[in-house]
Tab-separated table of C-alpha atoms in Angstrom:
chain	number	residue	atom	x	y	z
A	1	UNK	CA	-91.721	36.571	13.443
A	2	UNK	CA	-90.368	33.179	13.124
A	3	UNK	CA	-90.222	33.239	9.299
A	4	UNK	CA	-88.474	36.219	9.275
A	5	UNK	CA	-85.899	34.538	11.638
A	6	UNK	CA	-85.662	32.141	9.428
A	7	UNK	CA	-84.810	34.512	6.561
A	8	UNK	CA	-82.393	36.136	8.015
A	9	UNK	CA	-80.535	32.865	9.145
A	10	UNK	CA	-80.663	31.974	5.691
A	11	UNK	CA	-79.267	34.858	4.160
A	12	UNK	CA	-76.461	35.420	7.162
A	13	UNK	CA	-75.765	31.647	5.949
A	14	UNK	CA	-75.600	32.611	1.794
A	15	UNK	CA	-72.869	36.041	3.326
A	16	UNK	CA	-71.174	34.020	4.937
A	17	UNK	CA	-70.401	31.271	2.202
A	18	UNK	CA	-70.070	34.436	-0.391
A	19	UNK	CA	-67.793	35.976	1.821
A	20	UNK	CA	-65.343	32.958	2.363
A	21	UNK	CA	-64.999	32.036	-1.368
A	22	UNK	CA	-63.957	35.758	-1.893
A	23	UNK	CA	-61.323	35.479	0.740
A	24	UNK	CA	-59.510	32.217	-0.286
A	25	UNK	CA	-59.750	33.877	-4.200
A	26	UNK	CA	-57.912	37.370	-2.922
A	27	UNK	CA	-54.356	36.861	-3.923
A	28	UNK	CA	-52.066	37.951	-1.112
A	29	UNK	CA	-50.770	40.907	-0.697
A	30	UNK	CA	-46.790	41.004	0.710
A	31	UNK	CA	-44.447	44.132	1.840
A	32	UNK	CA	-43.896	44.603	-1.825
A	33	UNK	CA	-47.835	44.692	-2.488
A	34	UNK	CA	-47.120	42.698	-5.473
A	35	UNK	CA	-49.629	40.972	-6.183
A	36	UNK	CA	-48.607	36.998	-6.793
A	37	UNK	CA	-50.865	34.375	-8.390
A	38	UNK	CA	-51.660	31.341	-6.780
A	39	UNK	CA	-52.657	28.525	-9.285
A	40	UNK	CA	-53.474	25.088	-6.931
A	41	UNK	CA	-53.605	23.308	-10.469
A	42	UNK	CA	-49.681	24.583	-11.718
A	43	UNK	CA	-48.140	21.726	-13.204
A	44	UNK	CA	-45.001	22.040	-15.694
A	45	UNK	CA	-46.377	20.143	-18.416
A	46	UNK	CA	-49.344	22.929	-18.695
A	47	UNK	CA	-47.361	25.732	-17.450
A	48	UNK	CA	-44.586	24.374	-20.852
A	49	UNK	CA	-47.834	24.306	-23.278
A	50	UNK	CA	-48.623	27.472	-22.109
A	51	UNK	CA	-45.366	29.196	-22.560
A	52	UNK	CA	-45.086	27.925	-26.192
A	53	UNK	CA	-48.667	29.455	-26.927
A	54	UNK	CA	-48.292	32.559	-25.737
A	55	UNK	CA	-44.964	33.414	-27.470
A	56	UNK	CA	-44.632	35.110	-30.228
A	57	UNK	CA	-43.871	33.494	-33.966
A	58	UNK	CA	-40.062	34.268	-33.699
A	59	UNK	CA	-39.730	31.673	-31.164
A	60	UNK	CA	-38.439	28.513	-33.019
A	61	UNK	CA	-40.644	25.948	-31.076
A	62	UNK	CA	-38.266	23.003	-32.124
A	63	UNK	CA	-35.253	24.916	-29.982
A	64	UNK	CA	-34.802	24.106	-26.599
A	65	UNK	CA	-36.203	26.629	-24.032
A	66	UNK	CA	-35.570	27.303	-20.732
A	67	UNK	CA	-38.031	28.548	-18.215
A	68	UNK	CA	-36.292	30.854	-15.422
A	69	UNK	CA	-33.437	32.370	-17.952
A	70	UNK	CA	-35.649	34.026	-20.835
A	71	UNK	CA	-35.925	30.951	-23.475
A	72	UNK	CA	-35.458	34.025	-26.016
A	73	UNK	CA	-35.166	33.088	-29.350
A	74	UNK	CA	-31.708	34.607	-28.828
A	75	UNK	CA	-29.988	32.242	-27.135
A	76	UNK	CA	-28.097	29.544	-29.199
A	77	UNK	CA	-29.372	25.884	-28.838
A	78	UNK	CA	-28.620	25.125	-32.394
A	79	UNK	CA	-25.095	22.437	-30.984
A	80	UNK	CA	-26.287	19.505	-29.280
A	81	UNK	CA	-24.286	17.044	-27.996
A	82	UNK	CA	-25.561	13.118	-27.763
A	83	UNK	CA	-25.151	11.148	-24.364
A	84	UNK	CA	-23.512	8.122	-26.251
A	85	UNK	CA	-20.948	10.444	-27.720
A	86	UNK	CA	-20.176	12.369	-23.903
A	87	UNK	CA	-19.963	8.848	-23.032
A	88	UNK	CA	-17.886	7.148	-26.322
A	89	UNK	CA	-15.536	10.354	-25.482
A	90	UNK	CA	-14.909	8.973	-22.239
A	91	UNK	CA	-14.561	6.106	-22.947
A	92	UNK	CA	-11.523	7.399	-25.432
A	93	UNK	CA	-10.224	9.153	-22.492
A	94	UNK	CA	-10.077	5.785	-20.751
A	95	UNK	CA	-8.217	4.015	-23.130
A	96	UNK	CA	-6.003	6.653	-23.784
A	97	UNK	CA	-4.889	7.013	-20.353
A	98	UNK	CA	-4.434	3.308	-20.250
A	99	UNK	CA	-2.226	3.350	-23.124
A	100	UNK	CA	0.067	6.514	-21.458
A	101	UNK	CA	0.330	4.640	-18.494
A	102	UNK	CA	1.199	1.169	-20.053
A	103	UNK	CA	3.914	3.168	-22.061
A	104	UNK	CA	5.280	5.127	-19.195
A	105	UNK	CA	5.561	1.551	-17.498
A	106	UNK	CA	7.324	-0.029	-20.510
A	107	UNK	CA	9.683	3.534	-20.401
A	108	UNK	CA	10.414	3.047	-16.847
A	109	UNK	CA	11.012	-1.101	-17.361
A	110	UNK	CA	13.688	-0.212	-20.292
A	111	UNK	CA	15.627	2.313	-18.063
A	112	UNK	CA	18.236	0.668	-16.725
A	113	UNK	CA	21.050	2.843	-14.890
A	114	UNK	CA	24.657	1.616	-14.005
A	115	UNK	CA	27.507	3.094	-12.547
A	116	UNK	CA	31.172	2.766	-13.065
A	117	UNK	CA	33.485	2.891	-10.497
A	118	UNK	CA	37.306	2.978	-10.456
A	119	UNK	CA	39.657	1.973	-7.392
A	120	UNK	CA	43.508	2.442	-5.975
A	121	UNK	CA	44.337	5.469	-8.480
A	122	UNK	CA	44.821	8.299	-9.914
A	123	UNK	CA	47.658	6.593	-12.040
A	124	UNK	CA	49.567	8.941	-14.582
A	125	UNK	CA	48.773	6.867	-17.740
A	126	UNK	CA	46.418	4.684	-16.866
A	127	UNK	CA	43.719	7.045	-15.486
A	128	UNK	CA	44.245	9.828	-18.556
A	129	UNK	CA	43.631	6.566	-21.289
A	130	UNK	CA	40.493	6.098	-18.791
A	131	UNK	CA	39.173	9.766	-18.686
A	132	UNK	CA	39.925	10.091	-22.342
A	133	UNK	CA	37.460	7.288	-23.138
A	134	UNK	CA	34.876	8.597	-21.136
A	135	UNK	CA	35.243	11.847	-22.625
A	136	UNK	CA	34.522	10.276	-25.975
A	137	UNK	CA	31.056	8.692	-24.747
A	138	UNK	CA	30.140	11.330	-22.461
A	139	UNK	CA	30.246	8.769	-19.794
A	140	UNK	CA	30.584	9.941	-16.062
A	141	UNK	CA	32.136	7.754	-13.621
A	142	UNK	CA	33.432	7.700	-9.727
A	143	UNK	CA	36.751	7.248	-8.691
A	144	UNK	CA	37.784	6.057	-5.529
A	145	UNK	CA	41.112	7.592	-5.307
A	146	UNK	CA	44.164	6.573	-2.831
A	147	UNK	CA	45.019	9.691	-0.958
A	148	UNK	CA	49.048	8.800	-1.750
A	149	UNK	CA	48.361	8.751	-5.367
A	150	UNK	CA	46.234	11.622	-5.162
A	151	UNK	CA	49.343	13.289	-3.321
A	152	UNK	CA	51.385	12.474	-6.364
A	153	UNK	CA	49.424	13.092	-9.126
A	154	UNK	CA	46.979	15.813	-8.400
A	155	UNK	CA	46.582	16.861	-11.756
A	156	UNK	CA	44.700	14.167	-13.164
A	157	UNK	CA	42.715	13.943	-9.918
A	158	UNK	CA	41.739	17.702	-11.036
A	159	UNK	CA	41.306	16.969	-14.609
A	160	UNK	CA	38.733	14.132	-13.036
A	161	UNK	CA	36.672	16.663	-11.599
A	162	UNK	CA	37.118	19.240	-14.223
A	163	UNK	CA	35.792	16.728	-16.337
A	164	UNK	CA	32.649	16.018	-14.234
A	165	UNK	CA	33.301	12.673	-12.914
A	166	UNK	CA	32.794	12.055	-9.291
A	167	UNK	CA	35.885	12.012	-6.661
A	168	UNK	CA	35.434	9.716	-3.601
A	169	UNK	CA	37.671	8.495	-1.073
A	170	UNK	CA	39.683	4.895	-0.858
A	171	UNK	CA	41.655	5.817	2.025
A	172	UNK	CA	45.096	7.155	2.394
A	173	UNK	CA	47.396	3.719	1.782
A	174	UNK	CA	45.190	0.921	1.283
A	175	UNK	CA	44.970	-0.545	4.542
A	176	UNK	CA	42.241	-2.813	5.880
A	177	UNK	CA	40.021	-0.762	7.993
A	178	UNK	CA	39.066	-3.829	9.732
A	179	UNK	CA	42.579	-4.380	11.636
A	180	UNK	CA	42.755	-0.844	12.825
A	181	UNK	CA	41.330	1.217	16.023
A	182	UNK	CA	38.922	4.223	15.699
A	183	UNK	CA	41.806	6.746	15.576
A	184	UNK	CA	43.845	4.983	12.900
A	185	UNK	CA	40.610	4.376	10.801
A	186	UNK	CA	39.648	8.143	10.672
A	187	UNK	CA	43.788	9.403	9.970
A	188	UNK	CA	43.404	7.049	6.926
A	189	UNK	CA	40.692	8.612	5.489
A	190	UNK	CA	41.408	12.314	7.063
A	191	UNK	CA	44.634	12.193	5.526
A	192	UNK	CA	43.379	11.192	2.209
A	193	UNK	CA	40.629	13.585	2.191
A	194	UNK	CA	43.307	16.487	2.808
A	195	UNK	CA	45.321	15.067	-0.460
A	196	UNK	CA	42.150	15.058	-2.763
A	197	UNK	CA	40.838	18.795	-1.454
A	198	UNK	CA	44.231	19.994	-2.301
A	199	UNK	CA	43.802	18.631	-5.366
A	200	UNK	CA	40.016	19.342	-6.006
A	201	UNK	CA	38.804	22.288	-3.404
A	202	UNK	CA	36.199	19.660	-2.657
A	203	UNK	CA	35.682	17.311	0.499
A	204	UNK	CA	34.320	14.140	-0.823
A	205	UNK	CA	31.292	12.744	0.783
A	206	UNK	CA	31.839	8.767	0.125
A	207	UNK	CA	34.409	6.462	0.859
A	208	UNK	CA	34.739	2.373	-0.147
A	209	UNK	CA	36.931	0.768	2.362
A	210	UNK	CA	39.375	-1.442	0.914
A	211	UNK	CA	38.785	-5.140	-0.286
A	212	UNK	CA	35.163	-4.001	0.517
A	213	UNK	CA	36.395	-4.553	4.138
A	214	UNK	CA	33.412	-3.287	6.921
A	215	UNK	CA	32.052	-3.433	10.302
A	216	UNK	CA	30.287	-1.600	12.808
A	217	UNK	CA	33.251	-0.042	14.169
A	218	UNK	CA	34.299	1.268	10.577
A	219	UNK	CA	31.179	2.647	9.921
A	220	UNK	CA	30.866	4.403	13.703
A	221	UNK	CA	34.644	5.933	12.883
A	222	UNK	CA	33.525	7.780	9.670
A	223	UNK	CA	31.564	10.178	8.544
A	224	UNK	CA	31.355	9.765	4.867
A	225	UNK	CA	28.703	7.726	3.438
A	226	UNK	CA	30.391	4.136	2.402
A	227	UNK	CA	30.157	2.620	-1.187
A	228	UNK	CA	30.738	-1.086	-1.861
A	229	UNK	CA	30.043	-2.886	-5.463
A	230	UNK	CA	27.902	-5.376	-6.800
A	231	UNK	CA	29.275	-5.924	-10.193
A	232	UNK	CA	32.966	-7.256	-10.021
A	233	UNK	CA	35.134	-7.442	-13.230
A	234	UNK	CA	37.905	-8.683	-11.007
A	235	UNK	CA	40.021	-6.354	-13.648
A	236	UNK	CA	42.934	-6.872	-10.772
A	237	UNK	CA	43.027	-10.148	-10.809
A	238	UNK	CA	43.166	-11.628	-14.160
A	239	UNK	CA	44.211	-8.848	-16.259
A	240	UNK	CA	42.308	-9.210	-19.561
A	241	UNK	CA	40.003	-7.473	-21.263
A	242	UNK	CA	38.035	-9.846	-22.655
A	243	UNK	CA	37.776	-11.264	-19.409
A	244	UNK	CA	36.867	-8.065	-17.916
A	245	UNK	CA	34.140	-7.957	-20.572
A	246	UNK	CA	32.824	-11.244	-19.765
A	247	UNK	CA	32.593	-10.590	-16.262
A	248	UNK	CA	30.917	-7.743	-16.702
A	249	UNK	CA	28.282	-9.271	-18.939
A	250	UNK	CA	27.652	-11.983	-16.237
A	251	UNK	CA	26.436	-9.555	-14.031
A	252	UNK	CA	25.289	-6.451	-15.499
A	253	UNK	CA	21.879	-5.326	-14.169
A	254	UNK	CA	20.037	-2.420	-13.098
A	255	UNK	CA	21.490	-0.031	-10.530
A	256	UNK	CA	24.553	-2.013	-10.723
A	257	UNK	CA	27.964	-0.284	-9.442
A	258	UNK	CA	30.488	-1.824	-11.516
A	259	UNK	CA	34.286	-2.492	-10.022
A	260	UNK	CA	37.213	-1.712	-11.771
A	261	UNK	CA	40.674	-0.322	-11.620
A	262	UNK	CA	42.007	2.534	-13.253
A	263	UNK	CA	46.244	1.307	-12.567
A	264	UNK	CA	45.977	-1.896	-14.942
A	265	UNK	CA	46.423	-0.660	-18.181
A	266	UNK	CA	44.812	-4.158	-19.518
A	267	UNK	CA	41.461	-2.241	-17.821
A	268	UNK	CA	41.922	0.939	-19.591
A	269	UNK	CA	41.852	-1.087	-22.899
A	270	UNK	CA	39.006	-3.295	-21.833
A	271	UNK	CA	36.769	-0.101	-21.078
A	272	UNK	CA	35.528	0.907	-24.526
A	273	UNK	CA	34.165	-2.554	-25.461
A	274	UNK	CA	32.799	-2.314	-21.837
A	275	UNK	CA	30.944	0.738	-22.578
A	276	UNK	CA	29.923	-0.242	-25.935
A	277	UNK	CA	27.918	-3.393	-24.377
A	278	UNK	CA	26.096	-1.294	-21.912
A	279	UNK	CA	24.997	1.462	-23.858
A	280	UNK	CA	23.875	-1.521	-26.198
A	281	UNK	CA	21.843	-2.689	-23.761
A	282	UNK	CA	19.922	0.351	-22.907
A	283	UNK	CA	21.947	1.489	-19.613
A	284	UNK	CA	22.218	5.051	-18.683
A	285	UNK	CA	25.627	5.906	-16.897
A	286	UNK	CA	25.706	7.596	-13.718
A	287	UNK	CA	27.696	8.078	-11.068
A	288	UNK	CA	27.563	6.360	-7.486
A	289	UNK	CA	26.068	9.519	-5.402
A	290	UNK	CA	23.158	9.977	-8.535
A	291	UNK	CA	22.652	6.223	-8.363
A	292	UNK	CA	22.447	6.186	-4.344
């Protein structure tokens, strides 16, 4: 009785062993009952050898393959591209952009822009010599025009604008802003702005107060934006044009706003030469509100 015990322990043991290496070899079975593989010893290297083996002769073994999108003999690997050229090309890039940048600098360095400006007119003469040399060089200025000679000659202050130039305000008679209350300040330049609207259909929008005269009360009394100079030909003074010239090459620079006077006929004749040297020199012309 007790051998046979012992026989049947023994081959209860042996079932049970059988039966659990059956179970861990079933593949599972999932909703799909697709039935999945389970390899504890997958590595790529093997599963890459294997691959190769297995396909058939069209498959050009030197080609590059790729696992999870078909490696079919289809699919064109035949254009490779080197890391040291991906990187050489950068590399280009690099130097390229350096060399944009380091011209667009040198571009930006060698753009100079000036603007000329021209006081106490419109005078019949004087101001058509003036506009007729800017016409030739396609030069556009600002003048500052006295509302009393606007009054007078409103044609040329119209030919001005017609001609693209800017029209700004220099007050009605000259006076020094300074030296006068709020209300006389504002019928100077009221009174002036009437005269050039008349002349122009156009309000100007800037105003230079006479002998660059300005304080706080000046600026609270109008509304226009004001406009001094810091190139001075002192064209009024000396009346020369090579003077003129001089001056002007003394203190030409970038963004300058040039002062001259278009009622001095010895400025009308210094103006060519004046242009001349500045479009030598790489300026572009503009006029006070493009410069501002």
């Amino acid at each position: 009785m007790g051998k046979k015990i012992t026989v049947l322990s023994i081959l209860c043991g042996i079932l049970v062993v059988v039966g659990f290496r059956l179970w861990i070899d079933t593949p599972p079975t999932y909703a799909s009952n697709k039935k999945v593989a389970v390899n504890a010893t997958y590595n790529e290297p093997s599963a890459s050898n294997d691959y190769i083996n297995k396909s058939s002769g069209s498959l050009n073994k030197i080609m590059p393959y790729y696992m999870n999108d078909g490696g079919s003999p289809g699919r064109n690997c035949t254009t490779y591209i080197k890391v040291e050229n991906i990187l050489d090309n950068k590399e280009a890039d690099v130097v390229q952009e350096d060399d944009r940048q380091q011209k667009q600098a040198e571009q930006q360095a060698s753009h100079k822009r000036i603007a000329l400006t021209f006081d106490d007119g419109p005078h019949k003469n004087v101001t058509d010599q003036i506009l007729t040399t800017l016409q030739k060089y396609n030069v556009k200025a600002t003048f500052f025009v006295l509302g009393q000679n606007a009054a007078k000659y409103p044609d040329v202050v119209k030919k001005a604008d017609a001609f693209g130039h800017e029209i700004a305000n220099h007050t009605w008679s000259h006076k020094n802003l300074t030296k006068l209350n709020a209300q006389q300040i504002r019928a100077e330049i009221d009174r002036a702005n009437e005269a050039i609207c008349d002349a122009t259909g156009k309000t100007p929008t800037m105003y230079r107060p006479p002998f660059g005269a300005l304080d706080e009360n000046v600026r609270e009394s109008i509304d226009l934006t004001p406009v001094l100079w810091n190139i001075d030909t002192l064209d009024w003074q000396h009346k020369t044009p090579k003077k003129t010239l001089a001056n002007l090459k003394a203190q030409a620079k970038d963004n300058g706003i040039i002062l001259m006077h278009d009622i001095h006929q010895q400025s009308a004749d210094a103006l060519e030469d004046v242009i001349l040297y500045l479009k030598e020199e790489g300026y572009e012309f503009v006029t006070t509100s493009q410069l501002l």
